[in-house]
mmCIF file of C-alpha atoms and ligand atoms in Angstrom:
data_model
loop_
_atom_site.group_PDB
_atom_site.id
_atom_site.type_symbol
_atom_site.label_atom_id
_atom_site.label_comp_id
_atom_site.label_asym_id
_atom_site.label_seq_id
_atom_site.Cartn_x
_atom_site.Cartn_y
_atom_site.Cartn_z
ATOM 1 C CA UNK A 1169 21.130 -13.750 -29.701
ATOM 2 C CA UNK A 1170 19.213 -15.802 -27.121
ATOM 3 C CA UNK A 1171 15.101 -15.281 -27.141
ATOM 4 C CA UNK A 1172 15.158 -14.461 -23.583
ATOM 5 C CA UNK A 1173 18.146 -11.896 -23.927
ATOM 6 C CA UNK A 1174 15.785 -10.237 -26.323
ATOM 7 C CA UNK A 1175 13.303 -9.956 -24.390
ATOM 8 C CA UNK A 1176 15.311 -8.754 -21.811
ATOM 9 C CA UNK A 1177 17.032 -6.200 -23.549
ATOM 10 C CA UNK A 1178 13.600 -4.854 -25.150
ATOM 11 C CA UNK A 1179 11.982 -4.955 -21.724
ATOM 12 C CA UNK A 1180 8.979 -7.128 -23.204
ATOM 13 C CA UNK A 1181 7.008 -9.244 -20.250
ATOM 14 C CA UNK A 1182 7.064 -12.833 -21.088
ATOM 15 C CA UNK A 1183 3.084 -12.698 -20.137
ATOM 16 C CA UNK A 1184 2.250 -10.110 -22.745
ATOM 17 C CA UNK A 1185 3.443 -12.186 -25.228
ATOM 18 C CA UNK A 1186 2.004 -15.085 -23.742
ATOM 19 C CA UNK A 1187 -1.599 -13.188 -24.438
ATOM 20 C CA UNK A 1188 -0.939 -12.224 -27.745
ATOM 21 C CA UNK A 1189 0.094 -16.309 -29.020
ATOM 22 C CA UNK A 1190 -3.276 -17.246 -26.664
ATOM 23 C CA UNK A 1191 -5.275 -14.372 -28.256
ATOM 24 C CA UNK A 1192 -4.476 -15.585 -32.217
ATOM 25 C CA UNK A 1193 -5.065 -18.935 -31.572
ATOM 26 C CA UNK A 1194 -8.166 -18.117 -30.474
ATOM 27 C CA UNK A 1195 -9.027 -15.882 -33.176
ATOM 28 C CA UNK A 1196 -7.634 -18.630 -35.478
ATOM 29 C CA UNK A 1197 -10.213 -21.446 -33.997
ATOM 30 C CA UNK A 1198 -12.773 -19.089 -34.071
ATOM 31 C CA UNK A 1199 -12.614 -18.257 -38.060
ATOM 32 C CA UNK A 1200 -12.118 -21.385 -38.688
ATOM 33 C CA UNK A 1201 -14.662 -23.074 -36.695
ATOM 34 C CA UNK A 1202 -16.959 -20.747 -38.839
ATOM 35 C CA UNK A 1203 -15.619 -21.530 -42.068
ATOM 36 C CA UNK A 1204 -16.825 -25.517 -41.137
ATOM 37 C CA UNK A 1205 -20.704 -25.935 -41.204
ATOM 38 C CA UNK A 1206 -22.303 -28.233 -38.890
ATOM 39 C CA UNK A 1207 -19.217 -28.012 -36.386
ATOM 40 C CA UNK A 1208 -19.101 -26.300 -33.311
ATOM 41 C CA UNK A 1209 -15.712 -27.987 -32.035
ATOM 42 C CA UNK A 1210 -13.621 -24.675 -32.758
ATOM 43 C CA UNK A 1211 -16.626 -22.363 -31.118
ATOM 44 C CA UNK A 1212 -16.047 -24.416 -27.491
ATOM 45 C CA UNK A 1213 -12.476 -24.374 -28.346
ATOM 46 C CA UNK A 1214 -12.360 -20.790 -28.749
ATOM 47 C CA UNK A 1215 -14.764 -20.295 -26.206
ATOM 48 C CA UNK A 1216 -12.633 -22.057 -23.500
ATOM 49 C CA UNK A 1217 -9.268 -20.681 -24.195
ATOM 50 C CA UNK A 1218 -10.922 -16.996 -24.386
ATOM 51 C CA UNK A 1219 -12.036 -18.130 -20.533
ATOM 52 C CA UNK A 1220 -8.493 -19.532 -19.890
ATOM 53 C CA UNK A 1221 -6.802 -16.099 -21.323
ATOM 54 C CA UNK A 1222 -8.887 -13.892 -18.818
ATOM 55 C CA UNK A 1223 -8.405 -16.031 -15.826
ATOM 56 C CA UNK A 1224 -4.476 -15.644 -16.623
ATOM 57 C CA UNK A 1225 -4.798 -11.934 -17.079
ATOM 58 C CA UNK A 1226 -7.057 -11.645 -13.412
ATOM 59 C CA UNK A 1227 -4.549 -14.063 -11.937
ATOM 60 C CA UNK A 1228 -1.017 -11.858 -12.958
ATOM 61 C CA UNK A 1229 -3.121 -8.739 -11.989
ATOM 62 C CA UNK A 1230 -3.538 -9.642 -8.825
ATOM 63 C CA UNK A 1231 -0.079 -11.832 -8.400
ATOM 64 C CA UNK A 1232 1.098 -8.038 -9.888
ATOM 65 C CA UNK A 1233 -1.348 -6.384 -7.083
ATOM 66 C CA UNK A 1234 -0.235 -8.226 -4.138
ATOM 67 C CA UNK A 1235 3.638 -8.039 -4.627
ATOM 68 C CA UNK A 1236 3.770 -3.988 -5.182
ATOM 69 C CA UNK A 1237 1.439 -4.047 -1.946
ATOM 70 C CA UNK A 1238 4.235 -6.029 -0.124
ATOM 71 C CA UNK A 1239 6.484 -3.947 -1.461
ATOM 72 C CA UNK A 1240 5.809 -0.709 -0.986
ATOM 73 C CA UNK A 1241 5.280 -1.842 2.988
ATOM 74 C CA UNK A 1242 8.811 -3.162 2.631
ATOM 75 C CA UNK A 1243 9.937 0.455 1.196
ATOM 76 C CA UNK A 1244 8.293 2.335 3.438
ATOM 77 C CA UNK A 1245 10.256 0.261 6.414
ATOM 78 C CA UNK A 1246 13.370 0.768 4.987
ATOM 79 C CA UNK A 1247 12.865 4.496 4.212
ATOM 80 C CA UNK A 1248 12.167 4.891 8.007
ATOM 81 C CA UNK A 1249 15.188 2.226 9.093
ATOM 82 C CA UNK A 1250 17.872 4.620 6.804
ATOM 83 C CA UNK A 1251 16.194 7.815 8.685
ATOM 84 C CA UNK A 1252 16.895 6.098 12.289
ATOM 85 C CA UNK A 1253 20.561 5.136 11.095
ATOM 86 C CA UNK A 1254 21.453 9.147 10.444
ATOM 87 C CA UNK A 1255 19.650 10.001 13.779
ATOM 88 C CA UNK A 1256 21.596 7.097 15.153
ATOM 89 C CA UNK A 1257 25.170 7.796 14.110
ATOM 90 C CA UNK A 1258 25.230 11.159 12.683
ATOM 91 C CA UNK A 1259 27.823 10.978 10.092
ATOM 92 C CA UNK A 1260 29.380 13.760 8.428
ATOM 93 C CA UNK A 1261 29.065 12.760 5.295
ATOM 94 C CA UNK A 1262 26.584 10.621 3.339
ATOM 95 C CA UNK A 1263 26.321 7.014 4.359
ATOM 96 C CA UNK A 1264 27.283 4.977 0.460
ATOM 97 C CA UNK A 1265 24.308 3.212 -0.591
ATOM 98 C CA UNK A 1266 22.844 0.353 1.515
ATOM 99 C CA UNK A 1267 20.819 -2.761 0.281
ATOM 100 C CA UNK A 1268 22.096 -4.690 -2.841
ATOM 101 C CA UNK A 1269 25.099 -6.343 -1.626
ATOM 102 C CA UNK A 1270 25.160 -3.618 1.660
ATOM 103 C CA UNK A 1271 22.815 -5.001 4.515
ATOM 104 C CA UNK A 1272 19.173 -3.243 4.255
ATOM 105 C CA UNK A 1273 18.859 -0.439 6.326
ATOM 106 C CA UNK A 1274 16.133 -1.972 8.490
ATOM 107 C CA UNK A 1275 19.109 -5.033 9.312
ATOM 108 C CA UNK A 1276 21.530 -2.296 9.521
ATOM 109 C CA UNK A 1277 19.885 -0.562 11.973
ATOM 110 C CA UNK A 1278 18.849 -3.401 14.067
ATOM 111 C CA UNK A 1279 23.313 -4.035 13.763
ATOM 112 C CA UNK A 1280 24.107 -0.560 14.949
ATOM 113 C CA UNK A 1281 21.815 -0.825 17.485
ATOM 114 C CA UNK A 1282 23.080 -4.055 18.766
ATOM 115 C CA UNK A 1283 26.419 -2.441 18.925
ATOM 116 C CA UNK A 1284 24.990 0.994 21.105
ATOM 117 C CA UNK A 1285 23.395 -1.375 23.683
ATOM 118 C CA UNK A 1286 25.817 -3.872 24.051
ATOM 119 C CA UNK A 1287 28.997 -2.253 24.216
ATOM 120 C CA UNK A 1288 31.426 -4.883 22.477
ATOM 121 C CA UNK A 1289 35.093 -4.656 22.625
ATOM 122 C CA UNK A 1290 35.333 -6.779 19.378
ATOM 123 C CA UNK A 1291 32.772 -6.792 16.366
ATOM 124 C CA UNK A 1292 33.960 -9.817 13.667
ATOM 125 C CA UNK A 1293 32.361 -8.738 10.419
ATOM 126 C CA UNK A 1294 32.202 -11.948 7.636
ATOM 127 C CA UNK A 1295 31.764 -9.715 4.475
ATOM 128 C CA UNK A 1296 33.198 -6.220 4.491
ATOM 129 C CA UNK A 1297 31.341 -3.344 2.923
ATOM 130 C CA UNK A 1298 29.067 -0.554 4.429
ATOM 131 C CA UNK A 1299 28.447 -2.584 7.785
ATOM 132 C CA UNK A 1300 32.006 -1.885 8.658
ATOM 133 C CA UNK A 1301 31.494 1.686 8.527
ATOM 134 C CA UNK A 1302 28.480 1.344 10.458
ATOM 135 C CA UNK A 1303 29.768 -0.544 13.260
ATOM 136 C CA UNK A 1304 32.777 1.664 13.336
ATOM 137 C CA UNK A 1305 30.866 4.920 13.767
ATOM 138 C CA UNK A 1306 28.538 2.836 16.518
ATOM 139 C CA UNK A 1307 31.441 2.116 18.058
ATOM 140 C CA UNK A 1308 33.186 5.654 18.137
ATOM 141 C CA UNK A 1309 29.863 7.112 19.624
ATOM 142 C CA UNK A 1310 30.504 4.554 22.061
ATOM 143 C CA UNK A 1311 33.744 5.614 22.712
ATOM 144 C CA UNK A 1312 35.535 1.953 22.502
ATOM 145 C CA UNK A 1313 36.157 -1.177 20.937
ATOM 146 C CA UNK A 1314 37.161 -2.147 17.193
ATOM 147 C CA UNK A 1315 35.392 -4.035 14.259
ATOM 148 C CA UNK A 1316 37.633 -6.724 12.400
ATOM 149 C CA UNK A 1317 35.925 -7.632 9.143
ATOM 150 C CA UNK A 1318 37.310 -10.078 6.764
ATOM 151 C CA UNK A 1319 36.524 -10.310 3.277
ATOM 152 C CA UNK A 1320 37.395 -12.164 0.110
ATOM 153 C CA UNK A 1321 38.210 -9.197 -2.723
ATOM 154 C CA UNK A 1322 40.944 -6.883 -2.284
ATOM 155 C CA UNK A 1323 38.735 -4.447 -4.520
ATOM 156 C CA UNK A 1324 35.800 -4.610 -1.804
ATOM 157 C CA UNK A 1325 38.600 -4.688 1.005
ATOM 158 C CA UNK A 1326 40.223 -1.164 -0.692
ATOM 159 C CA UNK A 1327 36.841 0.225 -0.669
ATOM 160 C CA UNK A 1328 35.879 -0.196 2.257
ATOM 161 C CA UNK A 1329 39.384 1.402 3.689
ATOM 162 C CA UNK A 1330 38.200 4.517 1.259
ATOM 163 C CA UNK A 1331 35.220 4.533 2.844
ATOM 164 C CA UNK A 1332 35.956 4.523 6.274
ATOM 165 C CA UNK A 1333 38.909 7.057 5.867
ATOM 166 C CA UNK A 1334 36.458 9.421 3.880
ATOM 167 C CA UNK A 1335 34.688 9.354 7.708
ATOM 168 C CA UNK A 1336 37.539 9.808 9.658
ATOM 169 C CA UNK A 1337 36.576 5.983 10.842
ATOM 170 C CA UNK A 1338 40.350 4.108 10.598
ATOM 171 C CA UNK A 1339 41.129 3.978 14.314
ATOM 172 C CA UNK A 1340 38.070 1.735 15.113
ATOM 173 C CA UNK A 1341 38.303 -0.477 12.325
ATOM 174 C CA UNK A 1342 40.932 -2.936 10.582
ATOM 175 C CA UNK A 1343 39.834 -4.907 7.343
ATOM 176 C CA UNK A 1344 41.732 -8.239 6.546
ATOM 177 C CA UNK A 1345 41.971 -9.806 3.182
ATOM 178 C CA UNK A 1346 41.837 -13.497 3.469
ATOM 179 C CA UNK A 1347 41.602 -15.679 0.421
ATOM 180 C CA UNK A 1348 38.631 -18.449 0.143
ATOM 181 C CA UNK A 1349 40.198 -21.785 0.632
ATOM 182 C CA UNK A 1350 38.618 -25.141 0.950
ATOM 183 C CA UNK A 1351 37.425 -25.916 4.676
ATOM 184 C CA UNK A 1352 36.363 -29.248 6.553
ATOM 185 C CA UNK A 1353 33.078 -28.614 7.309
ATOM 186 C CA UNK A 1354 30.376 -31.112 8.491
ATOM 187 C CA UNK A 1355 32.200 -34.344 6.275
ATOM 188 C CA UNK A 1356 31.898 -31.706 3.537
ATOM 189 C CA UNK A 1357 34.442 -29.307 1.808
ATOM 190 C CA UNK A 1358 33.341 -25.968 1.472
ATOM 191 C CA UNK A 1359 35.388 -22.666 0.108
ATOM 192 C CA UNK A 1360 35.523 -20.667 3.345
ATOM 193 C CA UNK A 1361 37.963 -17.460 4.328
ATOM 194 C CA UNK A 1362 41.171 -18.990 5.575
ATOM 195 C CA UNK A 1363 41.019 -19.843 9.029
ATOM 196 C CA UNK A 1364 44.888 -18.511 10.211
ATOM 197 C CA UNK A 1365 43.089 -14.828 9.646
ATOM 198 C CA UNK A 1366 41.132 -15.054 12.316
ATOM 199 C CA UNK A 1367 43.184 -17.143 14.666
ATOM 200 C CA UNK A 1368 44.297 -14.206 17.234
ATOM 201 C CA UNK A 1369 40.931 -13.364 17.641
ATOM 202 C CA UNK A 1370 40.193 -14.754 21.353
ATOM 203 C CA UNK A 1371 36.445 -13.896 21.916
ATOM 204 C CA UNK A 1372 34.019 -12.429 19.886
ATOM 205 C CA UNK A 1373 31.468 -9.845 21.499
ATOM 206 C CA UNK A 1374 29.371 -9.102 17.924
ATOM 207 C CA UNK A 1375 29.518 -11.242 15.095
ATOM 208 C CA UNK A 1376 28.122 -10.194 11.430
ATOM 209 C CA UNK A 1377 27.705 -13.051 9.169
ATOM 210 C CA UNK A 1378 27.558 -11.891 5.839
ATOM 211 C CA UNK A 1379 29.642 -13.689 3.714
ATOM 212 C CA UNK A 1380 31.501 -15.380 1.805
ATOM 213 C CA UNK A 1381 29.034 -14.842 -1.110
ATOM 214 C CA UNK A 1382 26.354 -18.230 -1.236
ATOM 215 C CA UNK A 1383 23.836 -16.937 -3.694
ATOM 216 C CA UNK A 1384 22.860 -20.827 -4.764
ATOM 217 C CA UNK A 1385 22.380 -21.268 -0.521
ATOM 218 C CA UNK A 1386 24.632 -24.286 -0.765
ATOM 219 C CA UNK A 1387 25.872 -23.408 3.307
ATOM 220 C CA UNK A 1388 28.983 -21.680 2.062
ATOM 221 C CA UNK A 1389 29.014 -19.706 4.955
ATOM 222 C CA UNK A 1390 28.164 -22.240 7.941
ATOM 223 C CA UNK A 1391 31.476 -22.639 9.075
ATOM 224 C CA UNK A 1392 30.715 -18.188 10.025
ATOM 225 C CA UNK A 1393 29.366 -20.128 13.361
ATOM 226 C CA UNK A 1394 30.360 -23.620 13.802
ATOM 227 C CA UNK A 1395 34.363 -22.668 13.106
ATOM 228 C CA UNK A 1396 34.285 -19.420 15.229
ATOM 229 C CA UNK A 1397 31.863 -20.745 18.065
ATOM 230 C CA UNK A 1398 34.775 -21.656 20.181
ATOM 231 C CA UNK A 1399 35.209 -17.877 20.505
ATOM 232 C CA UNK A 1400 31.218 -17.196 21.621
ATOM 233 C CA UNK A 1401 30.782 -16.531 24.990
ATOM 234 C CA UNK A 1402 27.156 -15.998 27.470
ATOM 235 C CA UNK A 1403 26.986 -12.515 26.030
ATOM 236 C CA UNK A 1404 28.008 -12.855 21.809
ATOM 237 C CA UNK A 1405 25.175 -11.437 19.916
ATOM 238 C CA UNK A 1406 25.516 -12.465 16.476
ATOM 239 C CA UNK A 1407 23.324 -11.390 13.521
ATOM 240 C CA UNK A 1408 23.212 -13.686 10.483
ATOM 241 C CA UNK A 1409 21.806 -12.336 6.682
ATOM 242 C CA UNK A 1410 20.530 -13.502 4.218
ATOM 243 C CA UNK A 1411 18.166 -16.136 5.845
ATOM 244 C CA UNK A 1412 15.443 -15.216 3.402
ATOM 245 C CA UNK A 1413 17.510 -18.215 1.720
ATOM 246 C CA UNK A 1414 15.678 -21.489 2.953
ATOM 247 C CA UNK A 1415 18.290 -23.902 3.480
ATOM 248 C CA UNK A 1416 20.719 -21.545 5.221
ATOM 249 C CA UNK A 1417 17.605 -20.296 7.558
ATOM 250 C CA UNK A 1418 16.712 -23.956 8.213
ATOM 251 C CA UNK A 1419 20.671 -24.809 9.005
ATOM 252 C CA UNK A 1420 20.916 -21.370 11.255
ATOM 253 C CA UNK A 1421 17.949 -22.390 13.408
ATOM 254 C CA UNK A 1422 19.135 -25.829 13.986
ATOM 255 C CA UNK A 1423 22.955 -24.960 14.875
ATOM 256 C CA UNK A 1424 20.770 -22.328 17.268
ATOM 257 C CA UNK A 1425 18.651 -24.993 19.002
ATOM 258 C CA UNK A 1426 21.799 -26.973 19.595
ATOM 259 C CA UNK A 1427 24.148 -24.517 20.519
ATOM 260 C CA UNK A 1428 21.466 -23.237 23.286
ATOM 261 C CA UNK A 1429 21.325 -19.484 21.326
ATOM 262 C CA UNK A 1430 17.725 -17.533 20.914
ATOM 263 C CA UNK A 1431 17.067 -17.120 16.778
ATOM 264 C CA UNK A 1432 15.115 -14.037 16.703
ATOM 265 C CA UNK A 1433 13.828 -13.731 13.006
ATOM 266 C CA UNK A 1434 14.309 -9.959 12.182
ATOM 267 C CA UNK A 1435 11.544 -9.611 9.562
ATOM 268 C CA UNK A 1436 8.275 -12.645 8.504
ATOM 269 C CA UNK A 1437 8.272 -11.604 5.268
ATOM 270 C CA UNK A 1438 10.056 -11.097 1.999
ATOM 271 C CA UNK A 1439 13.579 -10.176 3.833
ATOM 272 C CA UNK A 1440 15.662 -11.992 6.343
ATOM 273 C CA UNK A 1441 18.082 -11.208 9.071
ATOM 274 C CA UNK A 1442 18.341 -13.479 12.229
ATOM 275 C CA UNK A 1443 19.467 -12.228 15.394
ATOM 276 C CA UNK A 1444 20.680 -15.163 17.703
ATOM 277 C CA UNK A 1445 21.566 -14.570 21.270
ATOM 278 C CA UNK A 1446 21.833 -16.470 24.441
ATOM 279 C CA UNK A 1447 18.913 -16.383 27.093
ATOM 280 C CA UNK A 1448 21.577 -15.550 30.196
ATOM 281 C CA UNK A 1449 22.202 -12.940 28.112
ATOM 282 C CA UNK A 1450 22.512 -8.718 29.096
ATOM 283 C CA UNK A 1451 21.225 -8.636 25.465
ATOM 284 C CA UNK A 1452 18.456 -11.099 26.325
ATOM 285 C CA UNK A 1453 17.618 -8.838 29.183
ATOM 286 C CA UNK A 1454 17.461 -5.411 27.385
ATOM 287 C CA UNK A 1455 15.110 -7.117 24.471
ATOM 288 C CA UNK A 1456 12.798 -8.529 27.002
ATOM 289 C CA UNK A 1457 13.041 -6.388 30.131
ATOM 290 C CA UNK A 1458 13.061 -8.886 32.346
HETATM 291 C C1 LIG B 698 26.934 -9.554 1.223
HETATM 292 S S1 LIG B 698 28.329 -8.619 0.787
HETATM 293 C C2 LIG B 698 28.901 -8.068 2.351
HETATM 294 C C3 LIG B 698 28.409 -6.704 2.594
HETATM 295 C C4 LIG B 698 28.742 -6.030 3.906
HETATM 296 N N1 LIG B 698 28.565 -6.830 5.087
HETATM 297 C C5 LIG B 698 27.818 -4.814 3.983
HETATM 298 O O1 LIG B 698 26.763 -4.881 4.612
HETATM 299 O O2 LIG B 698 28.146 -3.834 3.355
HETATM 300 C C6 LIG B 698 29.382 -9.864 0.301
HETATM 301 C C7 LIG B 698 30.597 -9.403 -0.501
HETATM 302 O O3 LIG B 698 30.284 -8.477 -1.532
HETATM 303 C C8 LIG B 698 31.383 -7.558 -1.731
HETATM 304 N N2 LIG B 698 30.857 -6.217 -1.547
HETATM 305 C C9 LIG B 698 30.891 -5.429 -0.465
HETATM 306 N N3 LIG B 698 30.255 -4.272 -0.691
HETATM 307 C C10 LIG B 698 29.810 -4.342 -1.963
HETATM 308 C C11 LIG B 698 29.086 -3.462 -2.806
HETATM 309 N N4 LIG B 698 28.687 -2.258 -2.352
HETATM 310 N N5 LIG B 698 28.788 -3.864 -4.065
HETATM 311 C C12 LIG B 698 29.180 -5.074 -4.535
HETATM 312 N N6 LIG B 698 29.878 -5.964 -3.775
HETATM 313 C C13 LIG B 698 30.184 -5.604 -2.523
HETATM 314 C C14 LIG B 698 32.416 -7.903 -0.682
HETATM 315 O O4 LIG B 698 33.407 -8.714 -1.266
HETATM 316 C C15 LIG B 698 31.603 -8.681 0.344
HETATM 317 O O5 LIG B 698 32.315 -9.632 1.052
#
């Protein structure tokens, strides 16, 4: 079995081993500096790496320290984003869990919210999953329009349909398998949802792009706004995830500058969501109140 398995599977941080190896060979120099007269070589030597073992130890401690600080900020904003998403929509029944592969509630309220004050008459989702049943509540309580979301895996596509007709949510929603095939993108070929899916869509009010899955942020899922921008108009608001991911955050901003669209970075820290929108927009006008 694989060292790192192991210590995986018997939960064992690689610094606390670390320690222990530093800690013997410092106990070794030290003996055996003492067991040579007239040499104080191993004494430094110990000396030094007993320095070098501390600062380590201060330096995780605090490394430890600082990210359970950002953390628990970052849980208590999510435990207050999941708490506005039941006032919001007021399902019957329990929402299924959110973060993971599921937006985080603070993105998924900032998406239902998007949907209350804008109104749209079509929501494309790129990724199905809980968002659909979000937006299709959103829109219910807003007593029109549909979500289309596309995804990838019939076993996420079936779920989702369980989902949303555990909630009664069917009539405002339709869920499209479409395979990945290889798209033209850029001089590049990327594996992309197969265009003819979305080809009857004529405009696109909301847009959620969340997928195809890019976990190595290769731009997997660029073609989510350069293929579908012939179907933006002044008022698309379109909210992108994932842009915690540094190349696809980069590439979102600069299609944004170019394509005259406002990125609005949902979070500054640890999590990312971009909202983009356009600055003649009604959405533009609610966020600003101008
Ligand atoms: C980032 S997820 C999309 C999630 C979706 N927009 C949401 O917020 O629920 C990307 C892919 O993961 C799969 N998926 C959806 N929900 C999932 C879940 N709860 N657990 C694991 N995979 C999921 C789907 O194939 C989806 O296209």
């Amino acid at each position: 079995m694989n060292l790192n398995i192991l210590l995986d599977r018997l939960q064992i941080p690689r610094t606390f081993l670390a320690t222990i190896a530093s800690l013997s060979a410092l106990w070794w120099l030290i003996v055996s500096s003492f067991s040579r007269r007239n040499n104080n070589t191993g004494v430094f030597a110990g000396i030094a790496i007993g320095l070098f073992v501390v600062g380590s130890m201060l330096t995780e401690i605090i490394f430890r320290f600082s990210h359970l600080n950002r953390k628990n900020i970052s849980n208590h904003r999510q435990l207050q984003a999941l708490l506005g998403l039941y006032a919001e929509l007021d399902p019957e029944h329990s929402l299924p869990l959110l973060g993971e592969m599921a937006l985080l509630p603070f993105t998924a309220l900032n998406y239902v919210k998007v949907i209350r004050q804008t109104k749209p008459e079509i929501v494309v989702e790129l990724g199905s999953g809980v968002s659909t049943l979000l937006s299709s509540l959103q829109l219910k309580q807003n007593g029109s329009g549909k979500v289309i979301a596309i995804d990838h895996e019939q076993k996420w596509v079936q779920r989702t349909i369980n989902d949303l007709r555990q909630h009664g949510m069917e009539d405002w929603s339709e869920i499209r398998h479409a395979q990945l095939t290889p798209v033209e993108h850029n001089g590049r070929t990327v594996r992309w949802y197969d265009p003819a899916m979305l080809q009857d869509i004529e405009k696109i009010d909301v847009l959620l792009v969340d997928g195809p899955p890019d976990y190595v942020d290769s731009g997997q899922r660029q073609p989510g706004l350069s293929l579908l921008s012939d179907k933006f108009h002044d008022n698309t608001v379109i909210l992108v995830d994932d842009t915690s991911r540094s190349n696809w955050n980069q590439w979102v901003h600069q299609w944004a500058d170019n394509n005259d669209f406002i990125a609005e970075e949902l979070y500054h820290d640890v999590e990312g969501g971009i909202l983009l929108y356009k600055q003649q927009s009604n959405f533009f006008v609610l966020r600003e109140g101008a």
